[in-house]
Coordinates of C-alpha atoms and ligand atoms in Angstrom, one line a residue:
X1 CA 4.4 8.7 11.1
X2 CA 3.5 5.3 9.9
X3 CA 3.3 4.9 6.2
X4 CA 5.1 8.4 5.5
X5 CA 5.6 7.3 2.0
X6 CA 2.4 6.8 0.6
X7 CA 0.7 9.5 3.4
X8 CA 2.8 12.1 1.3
X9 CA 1.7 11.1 -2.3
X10 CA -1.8 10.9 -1.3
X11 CA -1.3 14.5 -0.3
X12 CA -0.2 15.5 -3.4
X13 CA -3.2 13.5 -5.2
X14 CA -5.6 15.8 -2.9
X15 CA -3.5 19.0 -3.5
X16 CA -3.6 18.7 -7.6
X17 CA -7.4 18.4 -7.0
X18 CA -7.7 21.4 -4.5
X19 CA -5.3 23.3 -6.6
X20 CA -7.1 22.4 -10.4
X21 CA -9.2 24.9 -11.8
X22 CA -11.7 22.5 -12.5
X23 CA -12.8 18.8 -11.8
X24 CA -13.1 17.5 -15.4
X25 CA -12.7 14.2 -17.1
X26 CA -9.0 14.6 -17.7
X27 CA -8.4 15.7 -14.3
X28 CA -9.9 12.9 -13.3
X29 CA -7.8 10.4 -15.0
X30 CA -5.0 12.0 -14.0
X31 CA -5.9 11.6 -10.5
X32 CA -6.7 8.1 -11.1
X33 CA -3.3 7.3 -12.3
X34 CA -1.8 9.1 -9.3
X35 CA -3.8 7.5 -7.1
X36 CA -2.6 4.1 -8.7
X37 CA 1.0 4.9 -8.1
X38 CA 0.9 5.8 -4.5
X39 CA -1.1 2.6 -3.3
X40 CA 1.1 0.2 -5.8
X41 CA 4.2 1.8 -3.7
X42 CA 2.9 1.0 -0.5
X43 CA 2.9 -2.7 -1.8
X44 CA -1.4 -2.5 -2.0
X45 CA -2.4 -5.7 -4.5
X46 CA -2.6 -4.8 -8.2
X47 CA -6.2 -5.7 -8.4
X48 CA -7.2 -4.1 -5.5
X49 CA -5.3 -0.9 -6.9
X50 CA -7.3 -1.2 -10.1
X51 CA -10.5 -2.0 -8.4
X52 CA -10.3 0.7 -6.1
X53 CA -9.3 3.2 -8.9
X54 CA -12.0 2.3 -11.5
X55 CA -14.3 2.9 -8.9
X56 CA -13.2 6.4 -7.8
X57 CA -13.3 6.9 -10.9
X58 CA -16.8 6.1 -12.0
X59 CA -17.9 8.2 -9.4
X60 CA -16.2 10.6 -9.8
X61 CA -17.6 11.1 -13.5
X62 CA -21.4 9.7 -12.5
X63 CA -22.1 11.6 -9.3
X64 CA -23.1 14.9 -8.9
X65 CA -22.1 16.8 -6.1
X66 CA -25.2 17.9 -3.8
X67 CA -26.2 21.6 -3.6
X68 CA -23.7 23.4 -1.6
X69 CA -20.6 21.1 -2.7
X70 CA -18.3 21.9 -4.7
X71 CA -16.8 19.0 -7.2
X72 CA -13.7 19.2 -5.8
X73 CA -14.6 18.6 -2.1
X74 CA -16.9 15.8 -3.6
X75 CA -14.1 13.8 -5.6
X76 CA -11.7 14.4 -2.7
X77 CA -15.1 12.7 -0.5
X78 CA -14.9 9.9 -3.2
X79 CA -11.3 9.0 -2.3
X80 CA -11.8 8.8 1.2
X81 CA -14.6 7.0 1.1
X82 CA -12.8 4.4 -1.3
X83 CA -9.8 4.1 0.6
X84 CA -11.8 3.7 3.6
X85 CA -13.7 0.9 2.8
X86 CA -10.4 -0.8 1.5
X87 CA -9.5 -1.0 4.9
X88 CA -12.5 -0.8 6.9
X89 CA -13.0 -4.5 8.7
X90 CA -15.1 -4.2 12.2
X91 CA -14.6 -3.0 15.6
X92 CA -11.6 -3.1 17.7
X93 CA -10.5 -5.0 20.8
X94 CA -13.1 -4.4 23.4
X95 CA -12.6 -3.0 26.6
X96 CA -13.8 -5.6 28.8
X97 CA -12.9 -8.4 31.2
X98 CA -11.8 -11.3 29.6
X99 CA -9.7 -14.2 27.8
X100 CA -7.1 -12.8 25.1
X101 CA -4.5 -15.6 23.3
X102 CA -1.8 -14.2 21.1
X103 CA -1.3 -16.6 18.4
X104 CA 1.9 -15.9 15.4
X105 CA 4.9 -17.4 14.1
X106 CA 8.5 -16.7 15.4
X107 CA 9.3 -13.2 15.9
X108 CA 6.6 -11.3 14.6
X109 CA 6.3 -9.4 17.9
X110 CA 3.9 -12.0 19.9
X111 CA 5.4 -11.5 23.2
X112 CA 6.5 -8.0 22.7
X113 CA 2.7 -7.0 21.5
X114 CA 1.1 -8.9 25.0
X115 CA 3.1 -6.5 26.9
X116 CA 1.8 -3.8 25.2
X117 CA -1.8 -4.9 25.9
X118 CA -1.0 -5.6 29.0
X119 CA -0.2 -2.0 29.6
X120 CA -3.3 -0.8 27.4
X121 CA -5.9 -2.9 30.0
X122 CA -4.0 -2.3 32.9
X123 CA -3.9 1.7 32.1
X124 CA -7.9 0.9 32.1
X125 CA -8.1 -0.4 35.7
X126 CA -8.2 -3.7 34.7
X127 CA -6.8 -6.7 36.8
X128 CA -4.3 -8.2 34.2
X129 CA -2.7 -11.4 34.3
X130 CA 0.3 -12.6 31.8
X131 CA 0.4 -16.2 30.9
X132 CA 3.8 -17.3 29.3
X133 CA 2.7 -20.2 27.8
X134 CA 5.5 -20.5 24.8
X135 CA 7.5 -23.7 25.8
X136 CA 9.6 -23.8 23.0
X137 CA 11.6 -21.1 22.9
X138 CA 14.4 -20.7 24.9
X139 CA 14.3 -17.7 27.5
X140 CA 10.5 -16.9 26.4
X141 CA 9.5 -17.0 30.1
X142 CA 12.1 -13.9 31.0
X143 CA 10.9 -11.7 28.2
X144 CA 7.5 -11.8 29.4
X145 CA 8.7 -11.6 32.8
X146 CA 11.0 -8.5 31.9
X147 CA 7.7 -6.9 29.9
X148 CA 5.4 -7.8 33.0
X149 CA 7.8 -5.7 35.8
X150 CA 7.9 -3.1 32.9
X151 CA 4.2 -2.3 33.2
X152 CA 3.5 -3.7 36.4
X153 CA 1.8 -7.0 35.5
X154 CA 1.9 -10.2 37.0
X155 CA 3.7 -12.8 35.2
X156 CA 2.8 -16.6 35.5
X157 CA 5.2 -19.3 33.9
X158 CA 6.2 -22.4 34.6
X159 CA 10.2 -22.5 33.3
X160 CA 11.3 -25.5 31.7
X161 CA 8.4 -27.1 31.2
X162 CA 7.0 -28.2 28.1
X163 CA 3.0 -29.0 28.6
X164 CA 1.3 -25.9 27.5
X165 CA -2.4 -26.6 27.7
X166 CA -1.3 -27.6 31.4
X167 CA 0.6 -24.3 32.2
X168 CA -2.3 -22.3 31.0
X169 CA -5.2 -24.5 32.9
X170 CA -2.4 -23.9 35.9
X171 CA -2.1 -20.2 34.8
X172 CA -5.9 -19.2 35.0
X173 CA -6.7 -21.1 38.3
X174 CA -3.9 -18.6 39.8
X175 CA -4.8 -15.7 37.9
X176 CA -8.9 -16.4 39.6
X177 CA -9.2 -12.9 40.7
X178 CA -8.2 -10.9 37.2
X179 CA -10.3 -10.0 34.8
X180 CA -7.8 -9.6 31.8
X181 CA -5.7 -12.8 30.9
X182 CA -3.5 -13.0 28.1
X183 CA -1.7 -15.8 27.0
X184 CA 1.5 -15.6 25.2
X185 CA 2.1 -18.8 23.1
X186 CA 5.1 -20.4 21.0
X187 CA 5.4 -19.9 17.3
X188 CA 7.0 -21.6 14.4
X189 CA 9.2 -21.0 11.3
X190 CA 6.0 -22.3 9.5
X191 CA 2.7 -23.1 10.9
X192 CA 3.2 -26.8 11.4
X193 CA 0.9 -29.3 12.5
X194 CA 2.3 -30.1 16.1
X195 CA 2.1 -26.0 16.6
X196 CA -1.6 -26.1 15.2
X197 CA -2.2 -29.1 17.9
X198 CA -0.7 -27.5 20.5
X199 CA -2.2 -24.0 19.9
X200 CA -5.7 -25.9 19.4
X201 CA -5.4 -28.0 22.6
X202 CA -4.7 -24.6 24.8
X203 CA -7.5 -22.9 23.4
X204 CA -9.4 -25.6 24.3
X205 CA -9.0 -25.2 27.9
X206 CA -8.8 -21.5 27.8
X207 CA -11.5 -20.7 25.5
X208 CA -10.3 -17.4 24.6
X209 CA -12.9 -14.6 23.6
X210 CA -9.9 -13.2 21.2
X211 CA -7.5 -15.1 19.5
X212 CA -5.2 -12.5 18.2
X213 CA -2.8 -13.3 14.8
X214 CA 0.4 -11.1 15.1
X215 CA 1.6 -10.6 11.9
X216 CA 4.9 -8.8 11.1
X217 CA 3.7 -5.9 8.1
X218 CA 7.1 -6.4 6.4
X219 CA 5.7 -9.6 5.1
X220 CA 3.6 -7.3 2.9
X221 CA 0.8 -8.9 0.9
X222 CA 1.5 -12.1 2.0
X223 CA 0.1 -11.2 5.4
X224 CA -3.2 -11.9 3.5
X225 CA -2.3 -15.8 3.0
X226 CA -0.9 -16.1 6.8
X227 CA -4.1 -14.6 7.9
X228 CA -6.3 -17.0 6.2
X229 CA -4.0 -20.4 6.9
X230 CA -4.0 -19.5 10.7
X231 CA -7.6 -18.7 10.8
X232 CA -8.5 -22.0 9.2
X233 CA -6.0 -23.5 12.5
X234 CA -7.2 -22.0 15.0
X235 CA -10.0 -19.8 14.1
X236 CA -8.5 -16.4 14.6
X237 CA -10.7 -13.2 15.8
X238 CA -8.1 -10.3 14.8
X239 CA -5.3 -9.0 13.4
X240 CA -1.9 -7.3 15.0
X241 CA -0.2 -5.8 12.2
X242 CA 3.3 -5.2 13.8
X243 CA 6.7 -3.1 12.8
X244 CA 4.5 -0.7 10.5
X245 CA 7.2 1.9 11.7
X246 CA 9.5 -0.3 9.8
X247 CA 8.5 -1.0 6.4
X248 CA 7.0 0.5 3.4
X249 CA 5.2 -2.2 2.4
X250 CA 2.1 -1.7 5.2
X251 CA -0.6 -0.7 2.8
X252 CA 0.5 -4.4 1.3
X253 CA 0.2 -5.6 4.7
X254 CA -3.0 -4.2 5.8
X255 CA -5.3 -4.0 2.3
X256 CA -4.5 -8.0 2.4
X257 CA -5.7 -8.7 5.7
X258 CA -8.6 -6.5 4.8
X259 CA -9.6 -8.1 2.0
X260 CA -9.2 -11.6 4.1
X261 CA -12.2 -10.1 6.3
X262 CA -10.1 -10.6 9.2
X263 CA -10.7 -7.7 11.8
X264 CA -7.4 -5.5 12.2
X265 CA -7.3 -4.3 15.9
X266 CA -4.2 -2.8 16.2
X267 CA -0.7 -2.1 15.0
X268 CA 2.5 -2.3 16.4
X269 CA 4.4 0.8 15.3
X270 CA 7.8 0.6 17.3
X271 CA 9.7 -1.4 20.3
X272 CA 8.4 0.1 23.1
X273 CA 6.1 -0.7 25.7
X274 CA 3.4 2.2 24.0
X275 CA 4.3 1.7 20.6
X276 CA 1.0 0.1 19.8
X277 CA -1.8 2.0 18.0
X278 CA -5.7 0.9 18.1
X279 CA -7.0 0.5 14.1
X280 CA -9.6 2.2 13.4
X281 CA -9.8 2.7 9.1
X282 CA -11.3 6.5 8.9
X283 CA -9.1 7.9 11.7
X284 CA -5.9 5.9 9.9
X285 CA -6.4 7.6 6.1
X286 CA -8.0 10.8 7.5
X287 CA -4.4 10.9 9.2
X288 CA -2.6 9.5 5.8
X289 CA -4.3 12.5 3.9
X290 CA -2.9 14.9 6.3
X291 CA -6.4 15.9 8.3
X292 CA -6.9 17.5 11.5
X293 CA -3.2 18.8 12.2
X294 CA -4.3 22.4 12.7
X295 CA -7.2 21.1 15.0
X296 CA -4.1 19.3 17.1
X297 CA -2.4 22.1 16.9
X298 CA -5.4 24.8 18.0
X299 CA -6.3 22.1 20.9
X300 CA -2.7 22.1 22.2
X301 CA -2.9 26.1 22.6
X302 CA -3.6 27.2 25.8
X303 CA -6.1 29.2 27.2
X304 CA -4.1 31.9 27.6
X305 CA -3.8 32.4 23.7
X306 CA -6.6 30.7 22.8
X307 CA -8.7 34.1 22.5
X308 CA -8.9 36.4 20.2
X309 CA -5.5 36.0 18.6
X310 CA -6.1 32.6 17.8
X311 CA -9.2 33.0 16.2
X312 CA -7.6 35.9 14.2
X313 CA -4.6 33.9 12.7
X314 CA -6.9 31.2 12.4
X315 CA -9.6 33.4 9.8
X316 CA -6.1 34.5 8.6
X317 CA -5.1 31.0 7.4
X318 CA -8.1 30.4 6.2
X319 CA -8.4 32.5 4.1
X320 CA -5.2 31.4 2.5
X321 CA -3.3 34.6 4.4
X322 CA 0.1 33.7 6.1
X323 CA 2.3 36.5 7.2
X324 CA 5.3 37.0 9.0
X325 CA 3.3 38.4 11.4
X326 CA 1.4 35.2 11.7
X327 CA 4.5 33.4 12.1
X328 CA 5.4 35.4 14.8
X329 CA 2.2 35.0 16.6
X330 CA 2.7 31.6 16.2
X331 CA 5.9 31.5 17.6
X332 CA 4.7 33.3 20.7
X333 CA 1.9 30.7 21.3
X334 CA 4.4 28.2 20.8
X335 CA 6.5 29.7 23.3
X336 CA 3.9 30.2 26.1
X337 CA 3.0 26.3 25.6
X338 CA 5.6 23.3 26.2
X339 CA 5.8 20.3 25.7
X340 CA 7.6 22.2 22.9
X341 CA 8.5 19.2 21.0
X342 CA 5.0 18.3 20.4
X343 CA 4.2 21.5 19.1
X344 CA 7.0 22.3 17.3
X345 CA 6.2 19.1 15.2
X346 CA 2.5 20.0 14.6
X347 CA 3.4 23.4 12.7
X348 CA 3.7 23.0 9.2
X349 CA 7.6 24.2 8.2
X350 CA 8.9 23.5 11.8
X351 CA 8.2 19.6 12.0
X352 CA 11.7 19.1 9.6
X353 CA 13.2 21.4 12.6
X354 CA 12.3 19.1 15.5
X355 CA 14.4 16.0 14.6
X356 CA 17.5 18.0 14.2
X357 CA 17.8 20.6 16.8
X358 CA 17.3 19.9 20.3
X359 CA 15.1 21.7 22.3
X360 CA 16.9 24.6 24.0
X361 CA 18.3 25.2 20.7
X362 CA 14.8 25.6 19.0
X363 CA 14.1 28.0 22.2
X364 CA 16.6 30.0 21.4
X365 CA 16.3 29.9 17.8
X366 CA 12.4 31.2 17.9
X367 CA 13.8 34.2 20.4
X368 CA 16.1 35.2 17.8
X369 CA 13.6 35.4 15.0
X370 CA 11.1 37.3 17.2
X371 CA 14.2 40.1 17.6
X372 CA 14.7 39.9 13.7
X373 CA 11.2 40.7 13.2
X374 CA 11.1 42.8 16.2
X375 CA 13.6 45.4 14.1
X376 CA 10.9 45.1 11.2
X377 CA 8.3 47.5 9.9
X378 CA 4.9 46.8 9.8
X379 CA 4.7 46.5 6.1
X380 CA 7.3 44.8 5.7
X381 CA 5.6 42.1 8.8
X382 CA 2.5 41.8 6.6
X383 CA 4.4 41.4 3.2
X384 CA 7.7 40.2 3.7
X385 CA 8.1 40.0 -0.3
X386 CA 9.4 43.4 0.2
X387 CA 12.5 42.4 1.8
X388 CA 15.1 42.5 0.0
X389 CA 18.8 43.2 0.2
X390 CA 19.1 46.5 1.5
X391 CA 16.4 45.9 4.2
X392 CA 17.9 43.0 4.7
X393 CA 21.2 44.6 6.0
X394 CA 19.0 47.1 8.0
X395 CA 16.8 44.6 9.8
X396 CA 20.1 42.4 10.7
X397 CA 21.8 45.3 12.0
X398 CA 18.8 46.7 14.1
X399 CA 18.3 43.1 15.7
X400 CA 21.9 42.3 15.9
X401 CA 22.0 39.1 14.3
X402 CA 24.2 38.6 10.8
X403 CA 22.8 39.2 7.9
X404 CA 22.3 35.4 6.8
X405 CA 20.0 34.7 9.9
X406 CA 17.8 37.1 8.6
X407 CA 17.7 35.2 5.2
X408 CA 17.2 31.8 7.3
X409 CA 14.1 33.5 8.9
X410 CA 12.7 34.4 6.0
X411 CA 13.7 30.8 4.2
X412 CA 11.6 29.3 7.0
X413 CA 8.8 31.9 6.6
X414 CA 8.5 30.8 2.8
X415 CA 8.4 27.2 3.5
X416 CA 5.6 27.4 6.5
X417 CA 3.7 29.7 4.1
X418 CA 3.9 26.8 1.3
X419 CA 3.1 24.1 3.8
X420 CA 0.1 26.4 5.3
X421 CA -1.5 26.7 2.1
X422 CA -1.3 23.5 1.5
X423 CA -3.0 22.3 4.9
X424 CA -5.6 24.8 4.2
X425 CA -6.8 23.1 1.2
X426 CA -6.8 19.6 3.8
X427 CA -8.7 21.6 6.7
X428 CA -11.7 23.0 4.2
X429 CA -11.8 19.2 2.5
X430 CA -12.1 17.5 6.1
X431 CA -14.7 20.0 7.4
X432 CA -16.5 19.1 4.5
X433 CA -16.0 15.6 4.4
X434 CA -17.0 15.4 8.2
X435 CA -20.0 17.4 7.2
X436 CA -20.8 14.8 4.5
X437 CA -20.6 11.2 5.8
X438 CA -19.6 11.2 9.3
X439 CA -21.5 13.9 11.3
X440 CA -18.7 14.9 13.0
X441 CA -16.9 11.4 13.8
X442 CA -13.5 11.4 12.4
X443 CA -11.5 10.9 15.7
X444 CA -10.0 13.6 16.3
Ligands
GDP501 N1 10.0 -1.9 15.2 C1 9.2 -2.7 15.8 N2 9.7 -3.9 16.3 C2 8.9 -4.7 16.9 C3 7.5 -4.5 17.0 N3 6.9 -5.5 17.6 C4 7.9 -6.4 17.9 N4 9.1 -5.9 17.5 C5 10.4 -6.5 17.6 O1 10.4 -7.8 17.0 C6 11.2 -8.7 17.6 C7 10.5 -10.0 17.9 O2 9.4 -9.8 18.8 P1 8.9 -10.9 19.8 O3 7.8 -10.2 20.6 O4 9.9 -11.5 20.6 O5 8.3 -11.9 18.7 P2 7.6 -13.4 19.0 O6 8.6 -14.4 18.6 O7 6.4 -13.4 18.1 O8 7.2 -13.4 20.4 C8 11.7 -8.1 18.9 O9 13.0 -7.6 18.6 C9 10.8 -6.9 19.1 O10 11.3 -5.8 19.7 C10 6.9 -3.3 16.3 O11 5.7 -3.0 16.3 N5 7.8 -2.5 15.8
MG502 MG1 7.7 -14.8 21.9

């Protein structure tokens, strides 16, 4: 997940407000402080950290919750709201025929993000053609060319040569019958003057609808400053915040562009082809803080288990209940519904397990744990606190299995349990907060 870091201390902000007896002024300050530390981590500016802050906290203490609120869900509203609007910057790249010029310095991931779009219009139906319009690199032409055959794009270039504006007036007279045309053009170590000239003098002839900035997030705040001095150049439309996957500085990265006014449209979160993820502010920190797993989880279920039994360990969880019998039913779902991997990640306690074990090895581990519990009683199913030594040595040898698997199975039962409580808190703040601001639009 992008932004791991400051995802889990935002987390742990909501779960010492979930978990408080009550939403005081101390509380509050506390939460404040913690909510400091997490966005100064993620490289967010100092002022915009204390801004941000001062505000939740005002709030926090002025407003009152409306009937049927509690304060907790309202102050954990707040937040969201806050960190929301830190990010929030417009709409995103629209789906629809037309001009698109990519715009950066060297190796920020130009070239690499107008494949990606390419594939992202092209998976649309549109009629995509490439324009390698970078005359200054060396080899430029074959990386576009390589990313074009990847997705299936046409490619037009003009090798060796060094006129750009002429390539691209070239370029669109051959690409007369497609409806999506980006341009890939050259960069610099610094945006120079003879880059600015060259970059104006092709959008002059091309006059792009978008002119995309790809910014590399690792710059961190100063993405902010880049965003501004290329926008002043060229007059740039949005933002492509790239290698998120890579750094800990992208709340740096992305608060500064924010604040710049520039739109974000997407980030680049890996190499590949489909490593590139639309921006959209609420769906981005609903995800930091952790909302809507069990949703993804319940939507991946299938039919066949989707009855009854879901809806029981579902009230179950809910209501803050997590047995081993729960486990197990989860397991069984699990089992019936592939792509395992997928799953596996979604269930709190198992996502640890999917990096290190491959697949027919987590198959076989959940068959063993369902003969472990198969040799257990009932009460010891629905209160597996009971289990101690002696049963211990009784359950491994009914099932077969050595003693210490036994243990494992119940080391992994105590961890999804912590983890499930934990997303419960998460699932009753989103239904609320859903219910409060966004009638139901959170994305997911
Ligand atoms: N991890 C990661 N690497 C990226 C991303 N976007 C681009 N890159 C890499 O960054 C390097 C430079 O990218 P390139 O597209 O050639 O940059 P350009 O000079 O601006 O055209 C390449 O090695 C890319 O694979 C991204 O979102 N994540
Ligand atoms: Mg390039």
């Amino acid at each position: 997940m992008v932004l791991e870091g400051l995802g889990k201390s935002l987390r742990n902000v909501l779960g010492k407000i979930a978990g408080a007896s009550s939403v005081d002024s101390n509380l509050i300050k506390e939460v404040s402080k913690d909510l400091q530390r997490a966005l100064l981590q993620a490289d967010v500016n100092v002022q915009m950290v204390l801004a941000i802050t001062k505000k939740v906290e005002e709030r926090a203490l002025a407003e009152k919750p409306p009937a049927g609120k509690s304060a907790k869900e309202y102050v954990i509203g707040i937040i969201y709201e806050e960190l929301v609007a830190l990010l929030e910057n417009g709409e995103g790249l629209r789906m629809e025929p037309q001009t698109i010029m990519m715009v950066g310095l060297y190796g920020q991931g130009k070239t690499t993000t107008t494949g990606k779009l390419a594939h992202v219009f092209s998976k649309k139906g549109f009629k995509v053609g490439l324009i390698a319009a970078d005359v200054h690199r060396p080899a430029a032409y074959e990386q576009l060319q390589q990313l074009g055959e990847k997705v299936g794009v046409e490619v037009y270039g003009e090798p060796g040569k060094k006129d750009a504006p002429a390539i691209v007036e070239r370029g669109l007279r051959h690409f007369r019958d497609k409806n999506i045309i980006i341009i890939d053009t050259s960069g610099r170590h610094a945006l120079e003057d003879d880059l600015i000239k060259e970059l104006k003098d092709v959008a002059k002839i091309a006059k792009p609808k978008e002119r995309l900035l790809v910014l590399d997030a690792q710059v961190g705040q100063q993405a902010g400053p880049q965003a501004s001095a290329f926008h002043e150049a060229v007059g740039v439309t949005g933002v492509v915040l790239t290698k998120i996957d890579g750094t800990a500085k992208g709340g740096g990265a992305l608060s500064a562009v924010s604040q710049t006014k520039a739109r974000i449209v997407y980030m680049g979160v890996g190499e590949g082809i489909r490593d590139l993820e639309a921006f959209n502010a609420k769906r981005f920190i609903s995800r930091l803080l952790g909302m809507g797993d069990i949703d993804a989880l319940l939507d991946l279920v299938g039919d066949e288990v989707k009855g009854a039994k879901a809806e029981a360990l579902t009230k179950n969880m809910m209501s803050g209940k997590f047995t081993l019998r729960d486990m197990y039913e989860q397991m069984e779902a699990v089992n019936k519904m592939g792509p395992l991997k997928k799953v596996m990640g979604m269930i709190p306690g198992f996502s640890n397990l999917e990096d290190k074990v491959d697949l027919d090895q987590s198959q076989e581990k959940l068959r063993r744990f369902r003969s472990i519990m198969d040799s257990m009683t009932n009460e010891e199913l629905e209160d597996p606190k009971i289990i101690k030594a002696g049963r211990i040595i009784r359950i491994a040898r009914g099932s077969g299995v050595p003693a210490s698997e036994v243990r494992e199975l119940l080391k992994q039962y105590n961890q999804s349990k912590k983890m499930m409580k934990g997303m419960m808190g998460n699932r009753k703040m989103r239904k609320q907060i859903m219910k409060q601001m966004q009638g139901g639009d959170l994305g997911f």
